[in-house]
Amino acid sequence: MEYIITIDVGTMSMRAIVYDIEGSSLFTSSYEYHAIFLPESQVEQDPYDWKKALEFTLGETAKFVQSKGIKISAISVTSQRASVIPVDNEGTPLYNAVTWQDKRSVGITEQLLEEISMNAIYRRTGLRANPYFSLPKMMWFKQKAPEIYKKAYKLIGVQDYVIYLLTGEFKTDWSQAARTMLMDIKTFQWDKEILNISGIDENLLCELCPTGSIAGGLQDKLAKKVGLKEGIPVIMAGGDQQNAALALNILSPGMAQANTGTGSFVIAYSDKPVFDRKCRVLCSAAAIPGKWIVEAGIFNTGAIYRWFRNQFYSGEEANYTYMNEEAEASPLGANGVMMIPHFEGSAAPFWNPYAKGLFFNLSLGTKRGDMVRAIFEGIAMEIADNFSLIETVSGEINTISVAGGMTKADLFNQIQSDVFYKKVVRYQSSEASSMGAAMGATVTLGIYNTYEEAFAHIVGKEDKIYEPNAENHIKYDKLRLRKHALYNALNQRRVYEKFVKNINN
């Protein structure tokens, strides 16, 4: 039997998991960390958090592996996307990571759009010009922290940093590069024109490799420190959401996923690059080399769920099971409470960095359970808006696979099915990104010939299927119209934008 260690670098924690080639998870080590939230929607993270997490989780994993006499065939790395870390030629960070959630480059993004149109960027890279992605953050370093930019040997992402720690190589894969706003989505090459317009030196970027490539072998120094064998192949499995798509069976047309972690990512499969006329959905490189995904993201969903628990529950009640039970006691529509999940701005479908979160229609009769149910419903309705957009470019979606911590709640999954009016499937493992990384590794190593074969062996059958209720769907459609009216009333009167600018002035 062959075994694979997956490293899943999430926004709130890193997990190292040992899988066998039949998909059984034999051991998990996790290390939690926290982002640094600064004024004006700036979000950073100390890169040494990831170094410490990597050494800790691999160290614990090595002890398990040694105790069982297991031989590891590969380490497969998947990670969050679109953060930027400036490093020197020895991989030492020169500044905190500017994370994917950071909004400091809003003004720089607007400057970029004076030089090249939104449509031109979108058609070349599959992405909108938005501070969410890497390029505006790189430009921020050049303009606002020039001393750091001049010292930098590379500007790298989180996966790239972990790959360097493991192998000593500055390499990235297509699925991560597809989130930089610098890769031509049709050719999988760095885009010379956008590099020239932005002023970013191509030498600061990593070497581009197909997703699933072996970056190198585990370095001797780290191997000895954590207790693993030197030279274990290290595979660039790629973006966390692309890998989740593998484990959620997004391997053919008509299949889509809603993966709800810190944020929610809605993804459908595509055999070719596809684009939305209004640039609202994204096209990225898939975890399958030479294939694509159509994607729409929501910045904050699971993070809101956790925030609400931390702020409104304490003691024995401060757990998700208790929250879910209270939500189940609230009727459809949450007794009139509506939640808009733009706590750190909006990605698809609105792409509004000024937007903020909102609980609407509170009364003295509102209970906590109503607000938890409103969180479920507000997230599901936002996801539904994104599925509607994706279907316009990728075709009809028949089945939606779901994953992520919130999907442990049956109520949330049933709400999703009712809102989408589609069959919703949950698989046994909620660790979709790491399982996808294991799937990809078995194909890279030649254990399985295709991703479909790997899926059949590693993931297998569904855990639970949720069928939509037509009567509930009609009611949710009316609530979605109210949600749109509420957002539009605030946005069209520029309430969000004026509030932010007045505070800053």
Coordinates of C-alpha atoms in Angstrom, one line a residue:
M1 CA 0.0 0.0 0.0
E2 CA 1.2 3.5 -0.9
Y3 CA 0.6 6.5 1.4
I4 CA 0.5 10.3 0.7
I5 CA 0.8 13.2 3.1
T6 CA -1.3 16.2 2.1
I7 CA -0.6 19.7 3.3
D8 CA -3.7 21.9 3.2
V9 CA -2.8 25.5 4.0
G10 CA -6.1 27.1 4.9
T11 CA -6.9 30.7 6.0
M12 CA -7.3 29.8 9.6
S13 CA -5.2 26.6 10.0
M14 CA -2.9 24.1 8.3
R15 CA -3.6 20.4 8.2
A16 CA -1.3 17.5 7.4
I17 CA -3.2 14.4 6.6
V18 CA -2.0 10.9 5.9
Y19 CA -4.1 9.1 3.2
D20 CA -3.8 5.6 1.8
I21 CA -4.6 5.2 -1.9
E22 CA -8.1 4.0 -1.1
G23 CA -9.0 7.4 0.4
S24 CA -8.8 6.4 4.1
S25 CA -7.5 9.2 6.4
L26 CA -5.2 7.5 8.8
F27 CA -3.8 10.5 10.7
T28 CA -4.4 14.3 10.9
S29 CA -2.3 17.0 12.5
S30 CA -3.6 20.6 12.6
Y31 CA -2.1 23.9 13.6
E32 CA -4.3 27.0 14.0
Y33 CA -3.3 30.6 13.4
H34 CA -4.9 33.9 12.9
A35 CA -4.7 36.8 10.4
I36 CA -3.9 40.3 11.5
F37 CA -6.9 42.6 10.9
L38 CA -5.8 46.2 10.5
P39 CA -7.8 49.4 9.9
E40 CA -9.2 50.2 6.4
S41 CA -9.8 46.6 5.6
Q42 CA -6.1 45.6 5.6
V43 CA -5.5 42.0 6.4
E44 CA -2.0 40.5 6.9
Q45 CA -0.4 37.3 8.3
D46 CA 3.0 36.6 9.7
P47 CA 4.6 34.1 7.2
Y48 CA 6.3 32.4 10.1
D49 CA 2.9 31.1 11.2
W50 CA 3.0 28.8 8.1
K51 CA 6.6 27.8 8.8
K52 CA 5.8 26.9 12.4
A53 CA 2.6 25.1 11.3
L54 CA 4.5 23.1 8.6
E55 CA 7.2 22.0 11.0
F56 CA 4.7 21.1 13.7
T57 CA 2.2 19.2 11.6
L58 CA 5.0 17.3 9.7
G59 CA 6.7 16.6 12.9
E60 CA 3.5 15.0 14.4
T61 CA 2.9 13.2 11.1
A62 CA 6.4 11.8 11.1
K63 CA 6.0 10.3 14.5
F64 CA 2.8 8.5 13.4
V65 CA 4.4 7.3 10.2
Q66 CA 7.4 5.9 12.0
S67 CA 5.2 4.2 14.6
K68 CA 3.3 2.4 11.9
G69 CA 6.2 1.6 9.6
I70 CA 4.6 3.5 6.8
K71 CA 6.6 4.6 3.7
I72 CA 5.4 7.9 2.3
S73 CA 5.3 8.1 -1.5
A74 CA 4.7 11.9 -1.8
I75 CA 3.8 15.1 -0.1
S76 CA 1.0 16.9 -1.9
V77 CA 0.5 20.6 -1.2
T78 CA -2.7 22.6 -1.7
S79 CA -3.2 26.1 -0.4
Q80 CA -5.3 29.3 -0.2
R81 CA -4.7 31.6 -3.1
A82 CA -3.9 35.2 -4.1
S83 CA -1.8 36.3 -1.1
V84 CA 1.6 37.9 -1.6
I85 CA 4.8 37.5 0.4
P86 CA 8.0 39.4 -0.6
V87 CA 11.1 37.2 0.2
D88 CA 14.8 37.4 -0.3
N89 CA 16.9 34.9 -2.3
E90 CA 16.9 32.5 0.7
G91 CA 13.2 32.6 1.1
T92 CA 13.2 34.8 4.1
P93 CA 10.0 37.0 4.3
L94 CA 10.7 40.7 4.1
Y95 CA 7.2 41.7 5.2
N96 CA 4.0 40.1 6.4
A97 CA 1.9 38.3 3.8
V98 CA -0.8 40.6 2.3
T99 CA -3.6 38.2 2.2
W100 CA -6.4 37.5 -0.3
Q101 CA -8.8 39.3 2.1
D102 CA -6.9 42.6 2.0
K103 CA -8.4 45.7 0.4
R104 CA -5.5 48.2 0.6
S105 CA -5.0 48.1 -3.1
V106 CA -8.4 49.4 -4.1
G107 CA -7.0 52.7 -5.4
I108 CA -4.1 51.0 -7.2
T109 CA -6.6 48.7 -8.9
E110 CA -8.5 51.8 -10.1
Q111 CA -5.2 53.3 -11.4
L112 CA -4.5 50.0 -13.3
L113 CA -7.9 50.3 -15.0
E114 CA -6.9 53.7 -16.4
E115 CA -4.1 51.9 -18.4
I116 CA -6.0 48.7 -19.4
S117 CA -9.7 48.0 -19.5
M118 CA -11.5 45.6 -17.3
N119 CA -12.6 43.6 -20.3
A120 CA -9.0 43.3 -21.6
I121 CA -7.8 42.0 -18.2
Y122 CA -10.7 39.6 -17.9
R123 CA -10.3 38.2 -21.4
R124 CA -6.5 37.7 -20.9
T125 CA -6.4 36.4 -17.4
G126 CA -10.0 35.2 -16.7
L127 CA -10.1 37.5 -13.7
R128 CA -11.5 40.9 -12.9
A129 CA -9.2 43.7 -11.8
N130 CA -9.8 43.5 -8.1
P131 CA -7.7 43.9 -4.9
Y132 CA -8.6 40.3 -4.1
F133 CA -5.9 39.1 -6.6
S134 CA -2.2 39.2 -6.4
L135 CA -1.2 41.8 -9.0
P136 CA -2.6 44.9 -7.2
K137 CA -0.9 43.8 -4.0
M138 CA 2.4 43.5 -5.9
M139 CA 1.9 47.0 -7.3
W140 CA 1.2 48.2 -3.7
F141 CA 4.6 47.0 -2.6
K142 CA 6.2 48.8 -5.6
Q143 CA 4.4 52.0 -5.0
K144 CA 3.9 52.2 -1.2
A145 CA 6.8 50.0 0.1
P146 CA 9.5 50.6 -2.5
E147 CA 12.3 49.6 -0.1
I148 CA 10.7 46.2 0.3
Y149 CA 10.1 45.8 -3.4
K150 CA 13.7 46.6 -4.2
K151 CA 15.0 44.1 -1.7
A152 CA 12.6 41.3 -2.9
Y153 CA 14.0 38.4 -4.8
K154 CA 10.6 37.0 -5.4
L155 CA 6.9 37.9 -4.7
I156 CA 5.3 34.6 -3.9
G157 CA 2.0 33.1 -2.8
V158 CA 1.4 31.0 0.3
Q159 CA 1.7 27.7 -1.5
D160 CA 4.9 28.9 -3.2
Y161 CA 6.3 29.7 0.2
V162 CA 5.5 26.3 1.6
I163 CA 6.9 24.6 -1.5
Y164 CA 10.1 26.6 -1.0
L165 CA 10.3 25.5 2.6
L166 CA 9.9 21.9 1.5
T167 CA 12.1 21.9 -1.5
G168 CA 14.2 25.1 -1.8
E169 CA 12.6 25.7 -5.2
F170 CA 10.8 28.9 -6.3
K171 CA 8.0 27.3 -8.3
T172 CA 4.3 27.7 -8.7
D173 CA 1.6 25.9 -10.6
W174 CA -1.0 27.0 -13.2
S175 CA -3.9 26.9 -10.8
Q176 CA -2.2 29.3 -8.3
A177 CA -0.8 31.5 -11.1
A178 CA -4.3 31.8 -12.5
R179 CA -5.2 33.9 -9.4
T180 CA -2.4 36.4 -9.8
M181 CA -4.0 38.4 -12.6
L182 CA -0.7 37.9 -14.5
M183 CA -1.2 34.6 -16.3
D184 CA -2.7 34.2 -19.7
I185 CA -5.5 31.8 -19.1
K186 CA -5.4 30.4 -22.6
T187 CA -1.7 29.7 -22.8
F188 CA -0.7 29.2 -19.1
Q189 CA 2.2 31.6 -19.6
W190 CA 3.0 34.9 -17.8
D191 CA 1.3 37.7 -19.7
K192 CA 4.0 40.1 -21.0
E193 CA 1.6 42.9 -21.8
I194 CA 0.1 43.1 -18.3
L195 CA 3.5 42.8 -16.7
N196 CA 4.7 45.7 -18.8
I197 CA 1.6 47.9 -18.0
S198 CA 1.8 47.1 -14.3
G199 CA 5.5 47.6 -14.1
I200 CA 6.1 44.3 -12.2
D201 CA 9.4 42.6 -13.1
E202 CA 8.8 39.1 -14.4
N203 CA 12.0 37.9 -12.6
L204 CA 10.1 38.4 -9.3
L205 CA 7.7 35.7 -10.3
C206 CA 8.1 31.9 -9.7
E207 CA 8.8 29.4 -12.4
L208 CA 5.5 28.3 -14.0
C209 CA 4.7 24.5 -13.9
P210 CA 1.6 22.4 -14.8
T211 CA -0.6 21.7 -11.8
G212 CA 0.3 18.3 -10.3
S213 CA 4.0 18.7 -11.1
I214 CA 6.7 17.5 -8.8
A215 CA 8.5 20.6 -7.5
G216 CA 11.4 18.7 -6.1
G217 CA 12.4 16.4 -3.2
L218 CA 12.0 17.1 0.5
Q219 CA 15.1 19.1 1.6
D220 CA 17.6 17.3 4.0
K221 CA 17.5 20.1 6.6
L222 CA 13.7 20.1 7.0
A223 CA 13.5 16.3 6.7
K224 CA 15.9 15.8 9.6
K225 CA 14.1 18.5 11.7
V226 CA 10.6 16.9 11.3
G227 CA 11.7 13.2 11.1
L228 CA 10.8 12.3 7.5
K229 CA 13.0 10.8 4.9
E230 CA 14.9 13.2 2.6
G231 CA 13.9 13.4 -1.0
I232 CA 10.2 12.5 -0.8
P233 CA 8.6 14.0 -3.9
V234 CA 6.7 17.2 -3.2
I235 CA 3.8 17.8 -5.6
M236 CA 2.2 21.1 -6.3
A237 CA -1.4 20.1 -6.1
G238 CA -2.6 23.7 -6.6
G239 CA -5.3 25.9 -5.3
D240 CA -7.5 24.7 -2.5
Q241 CA -10.7 25.3 -4.4
Q242 CA -9.5 23.6 -7.5
N243 CA -8.6 20.6 -5.4
A244 CA -11.9 20.6 -3.6
A245 CA -13.5 20.4 -7.1
L246 CA -11.6 17.1 -7.8
A247 CA -12.9 15.6 -4.5
L248 CA -16.4 16.8 -5.2
N249 CA -16.6 15.1 -8.6
I250 CA -16.4 18.2 -10.7
L251 CA -14.9 16.2 -13.5
S252 CA -17.4 16.7 -16.3
P253 CA -20.0 19.2 -17.6
G254 CA -23.2 19.6 -15.5
M255 CA -21.5 19.2 -12.2
A256 CA -20.7 22.1 -9.8
Q257 CA -19.7 22.6 -6.2
A258 CA -20.3 25.0 -3.3
N259 CA -17.4 24.7 -0.9
T260 CA -18.0 26.7 2.3
G261 CA -15.0 27.4 4.5
T262 CA -13.9 30.9 5.5
G263 CA -15.6 32.0 2.3
S264 CA -17.7 30.1 -0.2
F265 CA -16.5 29.1 -3.7
V266 CA -18.8 28.1 -6.4
I267 CA -17.2 26.1 -9.2
A268 CA -18.2 24.4 -12.4
Y269 CA -16.1 22.3 -14.8
S270 CA -15.1 23.5 -18.3
D271 CA -13.2 22.0 -21.2
K272 CA -12.2 25.4 -22.5
P273 CA -11.8 29.0 -21.2
V274 CA -15.3 30.7 -21.0
F275 CA -16.2 34.3 -20.1
D276 CA -19.1 36.2 -18.8
R277 CA -20.1 39.3 -20.9
K278 CA -20.2 41.5 -17.8
C279 CA -17.0 40.0 -16.3
R280 CA -18.8 38.7 -13.2
V281 CA -17.6 35.1 -13.0
L282 CA -14.0 34.0 -13.2
C283 CA -12.2 31.5 -15.3
S284 CA -9.2 29.8 -13.8
A285 CA -6.9 26.8 -14.4
A286 CA -8.2 23.6 -13.0
A287 CA -6.4 21.1 -10.8
I288 CA -6.6 18.9 -13.9
P289 CA -3.7 20.1 -16.1
G290 CA -5.0 21.7 -19.3
K291 CA -8.6 22.1 -18.0
W292 CA -10.5 25.0 -16.6
I293 CA -13.0 25.9 -13.9
V294 CA -15.6 28.6 -13.9
E295 CA -15.7 30.2 -10.5
A296 CA -17.5 32.7 -8.3
G297 CA -16.5 33.5 -4.8
I298 CA -18.0 35.0 -1.6
F299 CA -15.4 36.4 0.7
N300 CA -17.0 35.7 4.1
T301 CA -19.5 32.9 4.9
G302 CA -18.1 30.3 7.3
A303 CA -16.1 33.2 8.9
I304 CA -19.5 34.9 9.7
Y305 CA -20.8 31.7 11.2
R306 CA -17.8 31.5 13.4
W307 CA -17.9 35.2 14.3
F308 CA -21.5 34.9 15.4
R309 CA -20.7 32.0 17.6
N310 CA -17.8 33.8 19.2
Q311 CA -19.7 37.0 19.8
F312 CA -23.1 35.7 20.8
Y313 CA -22.5 32.3 22.5
S314 CA -20.5 31.5 25.5
G315 CA -19.7 28.6 27.9
E316 CA -21.4 25.3 27.0
E317 CA -23.6 27.0 24.4
A318 CA -20.6 28.1 22.4
N319 CA -20.7 25.3 19.9
Y320 CA -22.1 24.9 16.4
T321 CA -24.4 22.0 17.4
Y322 CA -26.2 24.3 19.8
M323 CA -26.4 27.1 17.3
N324 CA -27.9 24.8 14.7
E325 CA -30.5 23.5 17.0
E326 CA -31.6 27.1 17.7
A327 CA -31.7 27.8 14.0
E328 CA -33.9 24.8 13.4
A329 CA -36.5 26.3 15.8
S330 CA -36.7 29.4 13.5
P331 CA -39.1 29.1 10.5
L332 CA -38.2 29.6 6.8
G333 CA -37.5 33.3 6.5
A334 CA -36.0 33.5 10.0
N335 CA -39.0 35.4 11.3
G336 CA -38.2 38.3 8.9
V337 CA -34.5 38.6 9.6
M338 CA -32.3 38.9 6.6
M339 CA -28.5 38.8 6.5
I340 CA -26.3 40.1 3.7
P341 CA -22.8 38.4 3.9
H342 CA -20.6 41.3 2.8
F343 CA -18.7 41.6 6.0
E344 CA -15.4 42.3 4.2
G345 CA -16.7 43.5 0.8
S346 CA -18.4 41.6 -2.0
A347 CA -16.9 39.4 -4.7
A348 CA -19.2 37.8 -7.2
P349 CA -21.9 38.7 -8.1
F350 CA -21.6 42.3 -7.1
W351 CA -17.8 42.9 -6.9
N352 CA -18.1 45.8 -4.5
P353 CA -15.1 46.3 -2.2
Y354 CA -17.1 48.9 -0.2
A355 CA -20.0 46.7 0.7
K356 CA -20.4 45.6 4.3
G357 CA -22.4 43.0 6.2
L358 CA -25.9 43.6 7.4
F359 CA -28.6 42.0 9.6
F360 CA -31.9 43.6 8.5
N361 CA -35.3 43.8 10.1
L362 CA -34.3 43.1 13.7
S363 CA -37.0 43.6 16.3
L364 CA -37.2 43.2 20.1
G365 CA -38.7 39.8 19.3
T366 CA -35.7 38.6 17.3
K367 CA -33.9 35.6 18.8
R368 CA -30.3 34.3 18.3
G369 CA -31.7 31.3 16.4
D370 CA -33.4 33.6 13.9
M371 CA -30.1 35.3 13.2
V372 CA -28.3 31.9 12.8
R373 CA -31.0 30.8 10.4
A374 CA -30.6 34.2 8.6
I375 CA -26.9 33.5 8.2
F376 CA -27.7 30.1 6.6
E377 CA -30.3 31.7 4.3
G378 CA -28.3 34.7 3.4
I379 CA -25.2 32.6 2.4
A380 CA -27.3 30.2 0.4
M381 CA -29.0 33.0 -1.5
E382 CA -25.7 34.6 -2.3
I383 CA -24.4 31.3 -3.5
A384 CA -27.5 30.8 -5.7
D385 CA -26.9 34.2 -7.3
N386 CA -23.5 32.9 -8.3
F387 CA -24.8 29.6 -9.7
S388 CA -27.2 31.6 -11.9
L389 CA -24.3 33.5 -13.3
I390 CA -22.2 30.4 -13.9
E391 CA -25.0 28.6 -15.8
T392 CA -25.1 31.5 -18.3
V393 CA -21.6 30.7 -19.5
S394 CA -21.0 27.0 -18.7
G395 CA -24.4 25.5 -19.3
E396 CA -27.1 23.9 -17.0
I397 CA -26.0 22.5 -13.7
N398 CA -27.8 19.4 -12.6
T399 CA -26.1 18.4 -9.3
I400 CA -24.3 20.5 -6.7
S401 CA -21.7 18.9 -4.4
V402 CA -21.1 20.7 -1.1
A403 CA -18.3 20.6 1.4
G404 CA -16.8 22.7 4.2
G405 CA -17.4 23.0 7.9
M406 CA -20.9 24.5 7.6
T407 CA -22.2 21.6 5.5
K408 CA -22.0 19.4 8.6
A409 CA -25.4 21.1 9.4
D410 CA -28.2 19.2 7.7
L411 CA -30.4 22.4 8.0
F412 CA -27.9 24.4 5.9
N413 CA -27.7 21.8 3.2
Q414 CA -31.5 21.5 2.9
I415 CA -31.7 25.3 2.8
Q416 CA -29.1 25.2 -0.1
S417 CA -31.1 22.6 -2.0
D418 CA -34.4 24.5 -1.5
V419 CA -32.8 27.9 -2.6
F420 CA -30.9 26.4 -5.6
Y421 CA -33.8 24.1 -6.5
K422 CA -31.3 21.4 -7.3
K423 CA -30.1 18.1 -5.9
V424 CA -27.3 18.7 -3.3
V425 CA -24.8 16.0 -2.5
R426 CA -22.6 15.8 0.5
Y427 CA -19.7 13.3 0.5
Q428 CA -18.4 11.6 3.7
S429 CA -15.2 13.7 4.1
S430 CA -15.5 17.4 4.7
E431 CA -11.8 17.8 3.9
A432 CA -12.4 18.2 0.2
S433 CA -9.3 20.2 -0.6
S434 CA -6.9 17.7 1.0
M435 CA -8.6 14.7 -0.5
G436 CA -8.4 16.4 -3.9
A437 CA -4.7 16.9 -3.3
A438 CA -4.4 13.2 -2.6
M439 CA -6.4 12.3 -5.7
G440 CA -4.1 14.5 -7.9
A441 CA -1.0 12.9 -6.3
T442 CA -2.1 9.4 -7.2
V443 CA -2.4 10.4 -10.8
T444 CA 0.9 12.2 -10.8
L445 CA 2.6 9.1 -9.4
G446 CA 0.9 6.8 -11.9
I447 CA -1.1 4.9 -9.2
Y448 CA -4.3 5.7 -11.1
N449 CA -4.5 6.5 -14.8
T450 CA -7.3 9.1 -14.7
Y451 CA -8.9 11.5 -12.2
E452 CA -12.2 9.6 -12.6
E453 CA -10.4 6.4 -11.6
A454 CA -8.8 8.2 -8.6
F455 CA -12.2 9.6 -7.6
A456 CA -13.8 6.2 -7.6
H457 CA -11.2 4.7 -5.4
I458 CA -10.5 7.6 -3.0
V459 CA -13.9 9.4 -2.6
G460 CA -16.5 6.8 -3.7
K461 CA -20.2 7.1 -2.9
E462 CA -22.2 10.0 -1.5
D463 CA -22.8 10.4 2.2
K464 CA -26.2 12.1 1.9
I465 CA -28.4 13.6 -0.8
Y466 CA -30.8 16.5 -0.3
E467 CA -33.7 17.0 -2.6
P468 CA -35.3 20.4 -3.1
N469 CA -38.8 21.3 -1.8
A470 CA -40.7 23.2 -4.5
E471 CA -42.9 25.2 -2.0
N472 CA -39.9 26.3 -0.1
H473 CA -38.1 27.3 -3.3
I474 CA -40.9 29.6 -4.3
K475 CA -40.7 31.3 -0.9
Y476 CA -36.9 31.7 -1.2
D477 CA -37.2 33.2 -4.6
K478 CA -39.3 36.0 -3.1
L479 CA -36.7 36.4 -0.3
R480 CA -33.9 36.7 -2.9
L481 CA -35.8 39.5 -4.6
R482 CA -36.0 41.3 -1.3
K483 CA -32.3 40.7 -0.7
H484 CA -31.5 42.3 -4.1
A485 CA -33.7 45.2 -3.4
L486 CA -32.1 45.8 -0.1
Y487 CA -28.5 45.7 -1.5
N488 CA -29.4 47.9 -4.5
A489 CA -31.0 50.5 -2.2
L490 CA -27.8 50.9 -0.3
N491 CA -25.5 50.6 -3.3
Q492 CA -27.3 52.8 -5.7
R493 CA -27.4 55.6 -3.1
R494 CA -23.7 55.0 -2.6
V495 CA -24.3 54.5 1.1
Y496 CA -21.4 52.0 1.5
E497 CA -18.9 54.1 -0.4
K498 CA -19.8 57.4 1.3
F499 CA -19.7 55.9 4.7
V500 CA -16.1 54.5 4.1
K501 CA -14.9 57.8 2.7
N502 CA -16.4 59.9 5.4
I503 CA -14.9 57.7 8.1
N504 CA -11.4 57.9 6.4
N505 CA -11.7 61.7 6.1

